CSV table of C-alpha atoms and ligand atoms in Angstrom, one decimal:
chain,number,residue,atom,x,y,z
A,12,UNK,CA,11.4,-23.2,34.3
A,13,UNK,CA,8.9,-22.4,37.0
A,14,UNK,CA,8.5,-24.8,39.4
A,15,UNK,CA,5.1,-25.5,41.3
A,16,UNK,CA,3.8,-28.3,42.9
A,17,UNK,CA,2.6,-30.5,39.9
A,18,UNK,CA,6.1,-30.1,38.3
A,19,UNK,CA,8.2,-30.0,41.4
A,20,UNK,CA,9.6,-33.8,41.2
A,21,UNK,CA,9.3,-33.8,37.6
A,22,UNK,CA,12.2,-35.3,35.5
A,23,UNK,CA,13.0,-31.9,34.0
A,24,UNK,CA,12.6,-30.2,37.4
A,25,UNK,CA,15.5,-32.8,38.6
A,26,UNK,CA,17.6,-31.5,35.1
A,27,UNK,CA,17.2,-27.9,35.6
A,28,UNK,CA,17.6,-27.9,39.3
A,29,UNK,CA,19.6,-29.4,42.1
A,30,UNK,CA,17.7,-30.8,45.4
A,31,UNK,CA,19.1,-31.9,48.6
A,32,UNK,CA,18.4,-35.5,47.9
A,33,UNK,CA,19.5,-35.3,44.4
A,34,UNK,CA,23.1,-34.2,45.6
A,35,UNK,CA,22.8,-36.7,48.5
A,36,UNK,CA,22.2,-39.4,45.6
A,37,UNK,CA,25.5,-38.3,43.6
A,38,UNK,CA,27.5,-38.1,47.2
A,39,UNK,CA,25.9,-42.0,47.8
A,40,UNK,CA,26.6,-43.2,43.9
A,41,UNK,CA,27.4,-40.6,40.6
A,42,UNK,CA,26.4,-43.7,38.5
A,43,UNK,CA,23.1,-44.2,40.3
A,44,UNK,CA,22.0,-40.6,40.7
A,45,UNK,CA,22.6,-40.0,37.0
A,46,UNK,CA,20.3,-42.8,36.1
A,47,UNK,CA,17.8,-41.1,38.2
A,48,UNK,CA,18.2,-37.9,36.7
A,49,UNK,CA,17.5,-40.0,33.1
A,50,UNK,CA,14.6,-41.7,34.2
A,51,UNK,CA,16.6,-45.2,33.6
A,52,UNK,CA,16.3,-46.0,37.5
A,53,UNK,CA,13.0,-46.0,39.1
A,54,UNK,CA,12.5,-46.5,43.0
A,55,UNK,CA,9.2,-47.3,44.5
A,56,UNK,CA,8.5,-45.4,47.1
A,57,UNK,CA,9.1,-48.0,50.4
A,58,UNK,CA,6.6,-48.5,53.2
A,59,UNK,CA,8.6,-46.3,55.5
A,60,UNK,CA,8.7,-43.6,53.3
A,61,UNK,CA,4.9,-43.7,52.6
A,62,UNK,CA,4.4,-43.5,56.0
A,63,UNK,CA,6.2,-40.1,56.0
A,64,UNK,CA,4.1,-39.0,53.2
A,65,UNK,CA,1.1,-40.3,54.8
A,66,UNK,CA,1.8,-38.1,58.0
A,67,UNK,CA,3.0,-34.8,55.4
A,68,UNK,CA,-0.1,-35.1,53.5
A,69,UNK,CA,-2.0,-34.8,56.5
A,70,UNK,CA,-0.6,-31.9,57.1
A,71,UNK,CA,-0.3,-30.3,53.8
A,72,UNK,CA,-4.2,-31.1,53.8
A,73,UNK,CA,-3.9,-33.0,51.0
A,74,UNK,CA,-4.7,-36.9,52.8
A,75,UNK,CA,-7.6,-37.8,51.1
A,76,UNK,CA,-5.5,-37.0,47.7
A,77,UNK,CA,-2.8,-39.3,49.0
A,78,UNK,CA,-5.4,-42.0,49.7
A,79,UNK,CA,-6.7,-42.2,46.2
A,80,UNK,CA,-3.4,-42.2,44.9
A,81,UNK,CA,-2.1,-45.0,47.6
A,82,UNK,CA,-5.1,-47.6,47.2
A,83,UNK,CA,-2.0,-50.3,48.9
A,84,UNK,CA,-2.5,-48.5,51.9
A,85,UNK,CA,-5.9,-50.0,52.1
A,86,UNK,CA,-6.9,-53.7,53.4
A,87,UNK,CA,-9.3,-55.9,51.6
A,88,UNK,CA,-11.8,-54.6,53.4
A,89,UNK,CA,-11.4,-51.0,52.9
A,90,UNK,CA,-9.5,-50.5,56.7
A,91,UNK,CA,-5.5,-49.1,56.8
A,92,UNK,CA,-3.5,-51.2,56.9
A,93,UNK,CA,-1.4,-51.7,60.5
A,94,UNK,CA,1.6,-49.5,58.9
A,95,UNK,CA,-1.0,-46.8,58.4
A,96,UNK,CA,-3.2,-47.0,61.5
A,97,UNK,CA,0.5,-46.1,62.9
A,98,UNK,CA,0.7,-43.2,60.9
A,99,UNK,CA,-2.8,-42.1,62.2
A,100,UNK,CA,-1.7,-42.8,65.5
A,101,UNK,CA,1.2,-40.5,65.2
A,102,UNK,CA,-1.0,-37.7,63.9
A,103,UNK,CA,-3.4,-37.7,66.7
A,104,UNK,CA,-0.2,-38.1,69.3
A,105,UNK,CA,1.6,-35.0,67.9
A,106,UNK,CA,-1.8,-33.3,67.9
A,107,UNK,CA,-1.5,-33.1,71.9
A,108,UNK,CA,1.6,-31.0,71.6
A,109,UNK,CA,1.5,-27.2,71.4
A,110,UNK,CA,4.8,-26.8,70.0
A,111,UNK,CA,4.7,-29.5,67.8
A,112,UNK,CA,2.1,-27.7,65.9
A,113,UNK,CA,3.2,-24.2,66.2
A,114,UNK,CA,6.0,-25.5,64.6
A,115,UNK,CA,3.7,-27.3,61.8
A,116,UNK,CA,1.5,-24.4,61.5
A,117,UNK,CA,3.6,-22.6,58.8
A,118,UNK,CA,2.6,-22.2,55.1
A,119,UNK,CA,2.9,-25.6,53.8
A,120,UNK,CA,5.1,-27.2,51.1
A,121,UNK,CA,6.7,-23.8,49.9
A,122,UNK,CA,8.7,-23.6,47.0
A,123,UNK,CA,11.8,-21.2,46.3
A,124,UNK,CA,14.9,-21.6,44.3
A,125,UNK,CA,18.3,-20.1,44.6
A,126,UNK,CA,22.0,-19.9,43.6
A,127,UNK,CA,24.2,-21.9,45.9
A,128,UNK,CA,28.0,-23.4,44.7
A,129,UNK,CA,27.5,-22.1,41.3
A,130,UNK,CA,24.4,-24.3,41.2
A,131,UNK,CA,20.7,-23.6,40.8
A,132,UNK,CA,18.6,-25.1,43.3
A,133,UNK,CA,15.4,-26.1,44.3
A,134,UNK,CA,13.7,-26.5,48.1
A,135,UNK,CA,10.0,-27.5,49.1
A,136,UNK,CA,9.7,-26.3,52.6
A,137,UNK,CA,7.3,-28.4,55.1
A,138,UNK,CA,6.3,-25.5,56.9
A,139,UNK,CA,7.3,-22.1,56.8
A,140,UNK,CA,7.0,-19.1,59.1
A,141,UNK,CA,8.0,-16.2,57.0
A,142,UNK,CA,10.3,-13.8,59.6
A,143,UNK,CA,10.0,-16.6,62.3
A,144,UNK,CA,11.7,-20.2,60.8
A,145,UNK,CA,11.8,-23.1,58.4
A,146,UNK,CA,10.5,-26.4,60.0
A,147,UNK,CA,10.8,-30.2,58.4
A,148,UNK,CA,8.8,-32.7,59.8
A,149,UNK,CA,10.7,-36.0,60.4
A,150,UNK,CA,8.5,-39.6,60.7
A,151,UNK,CA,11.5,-41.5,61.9
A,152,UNK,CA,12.2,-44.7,62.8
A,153,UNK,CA,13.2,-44.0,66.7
A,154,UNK,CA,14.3,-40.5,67.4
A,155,UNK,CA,17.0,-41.5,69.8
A,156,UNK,CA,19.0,-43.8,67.9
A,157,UNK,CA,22.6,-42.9,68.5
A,158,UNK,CA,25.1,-44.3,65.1
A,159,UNK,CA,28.8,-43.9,65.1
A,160,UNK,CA,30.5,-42.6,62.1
A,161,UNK,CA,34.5,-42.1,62.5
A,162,UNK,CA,33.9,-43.0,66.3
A,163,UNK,CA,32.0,-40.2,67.2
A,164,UNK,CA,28.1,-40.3,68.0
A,165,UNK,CA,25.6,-38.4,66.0
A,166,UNK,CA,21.7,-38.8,66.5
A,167,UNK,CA,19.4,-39.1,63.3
A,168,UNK,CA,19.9,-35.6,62.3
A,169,UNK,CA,23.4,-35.7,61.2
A,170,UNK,CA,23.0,-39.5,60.4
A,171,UNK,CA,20.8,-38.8,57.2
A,172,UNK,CA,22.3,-35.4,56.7
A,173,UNK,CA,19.2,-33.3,57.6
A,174,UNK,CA,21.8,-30.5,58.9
A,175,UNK,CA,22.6,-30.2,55.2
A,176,UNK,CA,19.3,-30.1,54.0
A,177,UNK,CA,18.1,-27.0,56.4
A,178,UNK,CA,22.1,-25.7,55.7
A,179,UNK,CA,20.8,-25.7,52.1
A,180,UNK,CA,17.0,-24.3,53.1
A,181,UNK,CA,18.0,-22.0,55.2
A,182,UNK,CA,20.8,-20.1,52.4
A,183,UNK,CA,17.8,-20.0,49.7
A,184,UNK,CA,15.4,-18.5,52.0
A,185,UNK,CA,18.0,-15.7,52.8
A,186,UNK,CA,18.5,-15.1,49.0
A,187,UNK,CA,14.6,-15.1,48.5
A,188,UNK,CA,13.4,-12.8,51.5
A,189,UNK,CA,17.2,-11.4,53.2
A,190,UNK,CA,16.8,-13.1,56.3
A,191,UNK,CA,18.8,-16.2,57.6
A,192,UNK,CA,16.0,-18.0,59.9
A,193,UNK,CA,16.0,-20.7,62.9
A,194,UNK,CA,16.1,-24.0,61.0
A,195,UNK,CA,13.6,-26.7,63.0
A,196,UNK,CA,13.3,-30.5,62.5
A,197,UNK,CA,9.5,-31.1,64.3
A,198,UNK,CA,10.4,-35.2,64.8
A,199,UNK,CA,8.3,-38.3,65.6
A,200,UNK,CA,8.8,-41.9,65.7
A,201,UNK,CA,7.2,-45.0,64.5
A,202,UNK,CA,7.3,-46.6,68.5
A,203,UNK,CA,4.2,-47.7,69.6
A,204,UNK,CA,4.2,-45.1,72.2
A,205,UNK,CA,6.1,-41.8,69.9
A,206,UNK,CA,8.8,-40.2,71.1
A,207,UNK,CA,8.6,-36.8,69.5
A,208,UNK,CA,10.5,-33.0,69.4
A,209,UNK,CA,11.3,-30.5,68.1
A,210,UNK,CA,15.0,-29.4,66.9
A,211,UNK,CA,16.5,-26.8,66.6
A,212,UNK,CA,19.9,-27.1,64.5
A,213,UNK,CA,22.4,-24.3,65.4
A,214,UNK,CA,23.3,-22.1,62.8
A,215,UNK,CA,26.9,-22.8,62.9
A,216,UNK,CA,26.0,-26.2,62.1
A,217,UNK,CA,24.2,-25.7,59.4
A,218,UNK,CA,26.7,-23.4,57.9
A,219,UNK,CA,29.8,-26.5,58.7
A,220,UNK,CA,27.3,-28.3,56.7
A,221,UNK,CA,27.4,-26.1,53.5
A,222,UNK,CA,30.9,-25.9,53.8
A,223,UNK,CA,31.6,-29.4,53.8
A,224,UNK,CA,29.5,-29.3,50.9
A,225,UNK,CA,31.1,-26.2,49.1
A,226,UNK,CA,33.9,-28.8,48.3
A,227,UNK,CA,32.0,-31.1,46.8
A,228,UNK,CA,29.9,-29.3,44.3
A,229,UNK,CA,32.3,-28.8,41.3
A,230,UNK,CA,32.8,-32.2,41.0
A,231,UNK,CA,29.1,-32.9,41.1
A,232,UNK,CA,28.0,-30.2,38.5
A,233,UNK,CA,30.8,-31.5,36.4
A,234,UNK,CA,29.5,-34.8,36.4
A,235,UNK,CA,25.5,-33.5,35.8
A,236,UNK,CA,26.6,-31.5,33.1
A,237,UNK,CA,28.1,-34.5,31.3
A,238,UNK,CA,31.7,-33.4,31.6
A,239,UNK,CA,32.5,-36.0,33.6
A,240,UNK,CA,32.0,-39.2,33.8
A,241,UNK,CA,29.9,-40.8,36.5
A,242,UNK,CA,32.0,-43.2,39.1
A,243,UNK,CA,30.1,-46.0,39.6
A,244,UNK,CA,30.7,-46.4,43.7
A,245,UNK,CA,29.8,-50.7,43.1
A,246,UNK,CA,27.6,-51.6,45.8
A,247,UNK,CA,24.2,-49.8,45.7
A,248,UNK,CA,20.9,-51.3,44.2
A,249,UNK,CA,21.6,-49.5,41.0
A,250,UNK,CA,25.3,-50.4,40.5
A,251,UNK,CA,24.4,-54.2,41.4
A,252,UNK,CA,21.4,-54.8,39.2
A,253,UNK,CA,23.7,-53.1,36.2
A,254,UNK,CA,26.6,-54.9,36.8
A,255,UNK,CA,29.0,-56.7,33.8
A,256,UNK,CA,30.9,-59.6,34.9
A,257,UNK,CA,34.4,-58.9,32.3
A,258,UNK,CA,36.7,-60.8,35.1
A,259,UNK,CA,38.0,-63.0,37.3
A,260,UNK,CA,38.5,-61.7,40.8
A,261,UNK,CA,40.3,-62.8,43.4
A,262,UNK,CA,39.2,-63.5,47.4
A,263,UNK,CA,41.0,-60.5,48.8
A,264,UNK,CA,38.7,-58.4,46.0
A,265,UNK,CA,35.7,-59.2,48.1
A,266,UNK,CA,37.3,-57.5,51.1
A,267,UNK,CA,37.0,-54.3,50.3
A,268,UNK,CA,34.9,-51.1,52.5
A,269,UNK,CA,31.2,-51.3,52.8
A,270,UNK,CA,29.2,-48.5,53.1
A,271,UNK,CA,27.9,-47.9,56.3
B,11,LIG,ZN1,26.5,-47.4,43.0
């Protein structure tokens, strides 16, 4: 199947291929990323993530596509609405920086696939700099929000497992062209003043990343193939909504781990 931009997110894209998010789905829920992969789950995209699409279309060149398609984003009255004006706000704010768009001046929304874990995947890249580095543009919610996971901090990056994703972009870009390149996250927040940077992630991160991940894969193919059965994990949007009440349960069943 050749992928382009009209087919990239297609349901028999998300069949044929593996994607970052789609394995981050089966890592989150196999029950809920399966249903996704068959079409029976549908998410809406949420007003956050809009506004990162709002700010990636700009870039892409491709905003006033992304306003006929998003007539919500629009008041009554034909203005943007207050999440929008936001997003404007954070395009002229990043505009100011240099190396904020050196970093965004690659060729945008590039497709490659690849051969990673005995998997075929897929990667759209934000911007690329062929022989110079991969770069993902980040509209987050504050850029240095500091989470705890096992006790130790990590900032956004490792939070929402955008190490793995450029672990992942970086691999097929080396198997597309032979050279491994400096991964970048260009960054801005949603404050009313942005913070904004851009990051580099060391390469023996990104390659910890893809090991931890090496790990995982069998069991995931396994399960996307249909020899497995999907676990459902019980606690997502998906597993709740779909849920069978078959028992009684007791008080001490209610105490079990949430998902951070
Ligand atoms: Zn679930």
């Amino acid at each position: 199947m050749k992928l382009t931009n009209k087919n990239y997110y297609s349901q028999k894209a998300n069949q044929a291929y593996f994607s970052v998010s789609q394995v981050k789905d089966f890592l989150k829920c196999e029950a809920y990323a399966m249903a996704k992969i068959n079409g029976e789950w549908v998410e809406p995209p949420t007003p956050p993530m809009l506004i990162g699409s709002y700010v990636d279309s700009y870039f892409e060149g491709t905003l006033e596509e992304f306003k006929n398609n998003n007539p919500d984003i629009f008041k009554k009255d034909g203005s943007l609405k207050s999440d929008f004006m936001k997003a404007e706000a954070i395009i002229a704010r990043v505009h100011k920086e240099e190396l904020f768009m050196k970093c965004m001046s690659g060729e945008k929304q590039v497709i490659m696939t690849g051969e990673i874990f005995g998997a075929h995947w897929k990667i759209k890249m934000d911007s690329y700099l062929p022989h110079e580095a991969i770069v993902d543009l980040k509209v987050v919610q504050k850029l240095r929000d500091v989470s705890y996971k096992n006790g130790w901090k990590q900032s956004f990056v490792e939070k929402w497992g955008y190490d793995l994703q450029l672990g992942i972009y970086q691999e097929i870009v080396r198997q597309n062209t032979g050279e491994p390149l400096p991964c970048i996250i260009a960054a801005v927040d949603k404050q009313d003043y942005p913070d904004l940077d851009c990051i580099l992630i060391p390469d023996d991160q990104l390659e910890f990343q893809r090991n931890q991940l090496r790990w995982k894969m069998q069991r995931i193919i396994d399960v996307k193939n249909h020899n497995e059965l999907p676990k459902r994990c019980g606690v997502c949007d998906y597993c709740r909504a779909t849920k069978k009440l078959d028992k009684l349960i007791l008080p001490d069943d209610l105490i079990v781990f949430t998902p951070s």
